[in-house]
Amino acid sequence: MTSSQIYLTLDGRGNRLYFPGETLAGSYYLEEARNDLVEAIEISVLWYTEGKGSRDFGIHAFWRRSNQGGDWIDPRRPGRFSTPLPNSPLSYQGVLVKVVWCVRVRVFIVDGTQVVEELPFRLGDIPNVRTLKV
């Protein structure tokens, strides 16, 4: 099962640029996964900071599907997610800090291992300050 890979896609946008109030939607599936080996799947839309200082993060949307919760899981069949995006924080590529948005899919395997995949996207269109010419 450890050789399984999560495939994660966002609908419509090749540049992965979204604006506040727009709907972020997409799908995911696992390659080469048997449904009797998957205990649960979590899908999150979240942001986190990178750079100087402590790392901050926030979860905007979260879904969990589990066999124990009565959900039927076929990890090879595409699952869907959709959520309207918030007004902030906007994605930011600063000199000292970055704000990164992503969709994260985490699959919990019955043997206690996990498979995780993240797909970053940008919320808002703030220019990258590293490439600005003054």
PDB file of C-alpha atoms in Angstrom:
ATOM      1  CA  MET A   1       0.000   0.000   0.000  1.00  0.00           C
ATOM      2  CA  THR A   2       2.896   2.392   0.581  1.00  0.00           C
ATOM      3  CA  SER A   3       3.456   2.645  -3.175  1.00  0.00           C
ATOM      4  CA  SER A   4       0.016   4.229  -3.669  1.00  0.00           C
ATOM      5  CA  GLN A   5      -0.060   7.771  -4.924  1.00  0.00           C
ATOM      6  CA  ILE A   6      -2.803  10.345  -4.427  1.00  0.00           C
ATOM      7  CA  TYR A   7      -3.890  12.201  -7.544  1.00  0.00           C
ATOM      8  CA  LEU A   8      -5.313  15.623  -6.730  1.00  0.00           C
ATOM      9  CA  THR A   9      -6.722  18.098  -9.277  1.00  0.00           C
ATOM     10  CA  LEU A  10      -8.483  21.459  -9.170  1.00  0.00           C
ATOM     11  CA  ASP A  11     -11.295  22.211 -11.596  1.00  0.00           C
ATOM     12  CA  GLY A  12     -10.729  24.600 -14.445  1.00  0.00           C
ATOM     13  CA  ARG A  13      -7.725  26.758 -13.659  1.00  0.00           C
ATOM     14  CA  GLY A  14      -4.320  25.876 -15.025  1.00  0.00           C
ATOM     15  CA  ASN A  15      -2.713  28.786 -13.180  1.00  0.00           C
ATOM     16  CA  ARG A  16      -4.366  27.834  -9.829  1.00  0.00           C
ATOM     17  CA  LEU A  17      -5.224  31.494  -9.098  1.00  0.00           C
ATOM     18  CA  TYR A  18      -8.492  32.071  -7.230  1.00  0.00           C
ATOM     19  CA  PHE A  19     -10.130  35.130  -5.705  1.00  0.00           C
ATOM     20  CA  PRO A  20     -12.066  35.603  -2.451  1.00  0.00           C
ATOM     21  CA  GLY A  21     -15.667  34.444  -2.794  1.00  0.00           C
ATOM     22  CA  GLU A  22     -14.935  32.109  -5.709  1.00  0.00           C
ATOM     23  CA  THR A  23     -15.573  28.405  -5.347  1.00  0.00           C
ATOM     24  CA  LEU A  24     -12.597  26.086  -5.150  1.00  0.00           C
ATOM     25  CA  ALA A  25     -13.531  22.608  -6.378  1.00  0.00           C
ATOM     26  CA  GLY A  26     -11.647  19.527  -7.421  1.00  0.00           C
ATOM     27  CA  SER A  27     -11.219  15.797  -7.113  1.00  0.00           C
ATOM     28  CA  TYR A  28      -8.844  13.170  -5.746  1.00  0.00           C
ATOM     29  CA  TYR A  29      -8.267   9.435  -5.983  1.00  0.00           C
ATOM     30  CA  LEU A  30      -5.665   6.860  -4.995  1.00  0.00           C
ATOM     31  CA  GLU A  31      -3.874   4.736  -7.516  1.00  0.00           C
ATOM     32  CA  GLU A  32      -3.493   1.036  -6.680  1.00  0.00           C
ATOM     33  CA  ALA A  33      -5.382   1.148  -3.387  1.00  0.00           C
ATOM     34  CA  ARG A  34      -7.726  -1.520  -2.097  1.00  0.00           C
ATOM     35  CA  ASN A  35     -10.750  -0.216  -0.232  1.00  0.00           C
ATOM     36  CA  ASP A  36     -10.351  -2.824   2.525  1.00  0.00           C
ATOM     37  CA  LEU A  37      -6.948  -1.287   3.396  1.00  0.00           C
ATOM     38  CA  VAL A  38      -8.165   2.312   3.713  1.00  0.00           C
ATOM     39  CA  GLU A  39      -9.427   3.313   7.152  1.00  0.00           C
ATOM     40  CA  ALA A  40     -10.212   6.992   6.481  1.00  0.00           C
ATOM     41  CA  ILE A  41      -9.666   9.896   4.097  1.00  0.00           C
ATOM     42  CA  GLU A  42      -9.366  13.556   5.135  1.00  0.00           C
ATOM     43  CA  ILE A  43      -9.611  16.504   2.758  1.00  0.00           C
ATOM     44  CA  SER A  44      -8.571  19.971   3.952  1.00  0.00           C
ATOM     45  CA  VAL A  45      -8.402  23.415   2.388  1.00  0.00           C
ATOM     46  CA  LEU A  46      -5.895  25.302   4.511  1.00  0.00           C
ATOM     47  CA  TRP A  47      -3.246  27.992   4.688  1.00  0.00           C
ATOM     48  CA  TYR A  48       0.064  28.204   6.519  1.00  0.00           C
ATOM     49  CA  THR A  49       3.009  30.572   6.832  1.00  0.00           C
ATOM     50  CA  GLU A  50       6.635  29.880   6.001  1.00  0.00           C
ATOM     51  CA  GLY A  51       9.661  31.968   6.877  1.00  0.00           C
ATOM     52  CA  LYS A  52      10.836  33.900   9.926  1.00  0.00           C
ATOM     53  CA  GLY A  53       9.072  33.486  13.233  1.00  0.00           C
ATOM     54  CA  SER A  54       6.602  30.859  14.320  1.00  0.00           C
ATOM     55  CA  ARG A  55       4.544  28.964  11.791  1.00  0.00           C
ATOM     56  CA  ASP A  56       0.865  29.905  11.686  1.00  0.00           C
ATOM     57  CA  PHE A  57      -1.895  27.966   9.964  1.00  0.00           C
ATOM     58  CA  GLY A  58      -5.626  27.880   9.568  1.00  0.00           C
ATOM     59  CA  ILE A  59      -8.075  25.307   8.269  1.00  0.00           C
ATOM     60  CA  HIS A  60     -10.747  26.800   6.045  1.00  0.00           C
ATOM     61  CA  ALA A  61     -12.649  23.600   5.156  1.00  0.00           C
ATOM     62  CA  PHE A  62     -12.360  19.999   6.360  1.00  0.00           C
ATOM     63  CA  TRP A  63     -14.058  16.718   5.463  1.00  0.00           C
ATOM     64  CA  ARG A  64     -13.425  13.253   6.889  1.00  0.00           C
ATOM     65  CA  ARG A  65     -14.738  10.007   5.501  1.00  0.00           C
ATOM     66  CA  SER A  66     -14.134   6.870   7.531  1.00  0.00           C
ATOM     67  CA  ASN A  67     -15.229   3.268   7.571  1.00  0.00           C
ATOM     68  CA  GLN A  68     -15.870   3.549  11.314  1.00  0.00           C
ATOM     69  CA  GLY A  69     -18.116   6.550  10.630  1.00  0.00           C
ATOM     70  CA  GLY A  70     -20.240   4.447   8.286  1.00  0.00           C
ATOM     71  CA  ASP A  71     -18.870   5.919   5.048  1.00  0.00           C
ATOM     72  CA  TRP A  72     -18.249   3.627   2.121  1.00  0.00           C
ATOM     73  CA  ILE A  73     -14.762   4.366   0.758  1.00  0.00           C
ATOM     74  CA  ASP A  74     -13.467   3.303  -2.640  1.00  0.00           C
ATOM     75  CA  PRO A  75     -10.156   5.195  -2.885  1.00  0.00           C
ATOM     76  CA  ARG A  76      -9.790   4.407  -6.604  1.00  0.00           C
ATOM     77  CA  ARG A  77     -13.053   6.166  -7.370  1.00  0.00           C
ATOM     78  CA  PRO A  78     -12.666   9.964  -7.619  1.00  0.00           C
ATOM     79  CA  GLY A  79     -13.892  11.871  -4.592  1.00  0.00           C
ATOM     80  CA  ARG A  80     -15.023  15.499  -4.892  1.00  0.00           C
ATOM     81  CA  PHE A  81     -14.676  18.599  -2.744  1.00  0.00           C
ATOM     82  CA  SER A  82     -15.982  22.151  -3.094  1.00  0.00           C
ATOM     83  CA  THR A  83     -15.916  25.257  -0.901  1.00  0.00           C
ATOM     84  CA  PRO A  84     -16.316  29.015  -1.322  1.00  0.00           C
ATOM     85  CA  LEU A  85     -13.043  30.782  -0.559  1.00  0.00           C
ATOM     86  CA  PRO A  86     -12.689  33.348   2.247  1.00  0.00           C
ATOM     87  CA  ASN A  87     -11.610  36.997   2.025  1.00  0.00           C
ATOM     88  CA  SER A  88      -8.317  36.423   3.834  1.00  0.00           C
ATOM     89  CA  PRO A  89      -5.525  35.737   4.369  1.00  0.00           C
ATOM     90  CA  LEU A  90      -4.396  36.280   0.800  1.00  0.00           C
ATOM     91  CA  SER A  91      -1.450  34.357  -0.619  1.00  0.00           C
ATOM     92  CA  TYR A  92       1.745  36.303  -0.183  1.00  0.00           C
ATOM     93  CA  GLN A  93       5.366  35.799  -1.281  1.00  0.00           C
ATOM     94  CA  GLY A  94       7.270  38.177   0.967  1.00  0.00           C
ATOM     95  CA  VAL A  95      10.936  38.463   1.780  1.00  0.00           C
ATOM     96  CA  LEU A  96      10.546  37.297   5.391  1.00  0.00           C
ATOM     97  CA  VAL A  97       7.279  35.392   5.296  1.00  0.00           C
ATOM     98  CA  LYS A  98       5.004  33.577   2.837  1.00  0.00           C
ATOM     99  CA  VAL A  99       1.317  32.739   3.145  1.00  0.00           C
ATOM    100  CA  VAL A 100       0.635  29.478   1.298  1.00  0.00           C
ATOM    101  CA  TRP A 101      -2.818  28.024   0.514  1.00  0.00           C
ATOM    102  CA  CYS A 102      -3.270  24.360  -0.428  1.00  0.00           C
ATOM    103  CA  VAL A 103      -5.624  21.423  -0.645  1.00  0.00           C
ATOM    104  CA  ARG A 104      -4.368  18.479   1.416  1.00  0.00           C
ATOM    105  CA  VAL A 105      -5.593  14.895   1.116  1.00  0.00           C
ATOM    106  CA  ARG A 106      -4.521  12.468   3.833  1.00  0.00           C
ATOM    107  CA  VAL A 107      -5.305   8.757   3.589  1.00  0.00           C
ATOM    108  CA  PHE A 108      -5.113   6.624   6.738  1.00  0.00           C
ATOM    109  CA  ILE A 109      -4.185   2.988   6.095  1.00  0.00           C
ATOM    110  CA  VAL A 110      -5.283   0.160   8.418  1.00  0.00           C
ATOM    111  CA  ASP A 111      -1.632  -0.669   9.257  1.00  0.00           C
ATOM    112  CA  GLY A 112      -1.204   2.812  10.806  1.00  0.00           C
ATOM    113  CA  THR A 113       0.639   4.447   7.897  1.00  0.00           C
ATOM    114  CA  GLN A 114      -0.537   7.531   6.024  1.00  0.00           C
ATOM    115  CA  VAL A 115      -0.302   8.827   2.481  1.00  0.00           C
ATOM    116  CA  VAL A 116      -0.446  12.629   2.085  1.00  0.00           C
ATOM    117  CA  GLU A 117      -0.571  14.887  -0.966  1.00  0.00           C
ATOM    118  CA  GLU A 118      -0.787  18.688  -1.105  1.00  0.00           C
ATOM    119  CA  LEU A 119      -1.677  20.876  -4.067  1.00  0.00           C
ATOM    120  CA  PRO A 120      -0.918  24.585  -3.597  1.00  0.00           C
ATOM    121  CA  PHE A 121      -3.020  27.367  -5.108  1.00  0.00           C
ATOM    122  CA  ARG A 122      -3.038  31.150  -4.808  1.00  0.00           C
ATOM    123  CA  LEU A 123      -5.796  33.141  -3.132  1.00  0.00           C
ATOM    124  CA  GLY A 124      -5.723  36.694  -4.496  1.00  0.00           C
ATOM    125  CA  ASP A 125      -3.228  38.263  -6.844  1.00  0.00           C
ATOM    126  CA  ILE A 126      -0.726  40.084  -4.635  1.00  0.00           C
ATOM    127  CA  PRO A 127       2.519  40.489  -6.616  1.00  0.00           C
ATOM    128  CA  ASN A 128       5.594  38.578  -5.493  1.00  0.00           C
ATOM    129  CA  VAL A 129       7.692  41.223  -3.698  1.00  0.00           C
ATOM    130  CA  ARG A 130      10.889  39.381  -4.615  1.00  0.00           C
ATOM    131  CA  THR A 131      10.304  40.070  -8.305  1.00  0.00           C
ATOM    132  CA  LEU A 132       8.943  43.644  -8.066  1.00  0.00           C
ATOM    133  CA  LYS A 133      11.087  46.307  -9.702  1.00  0.00           C
ATOM    134  CA  VAL A 134      11.241  49.570  -7.803  1.00  0.00           C
TER     135      VAL A 134
END
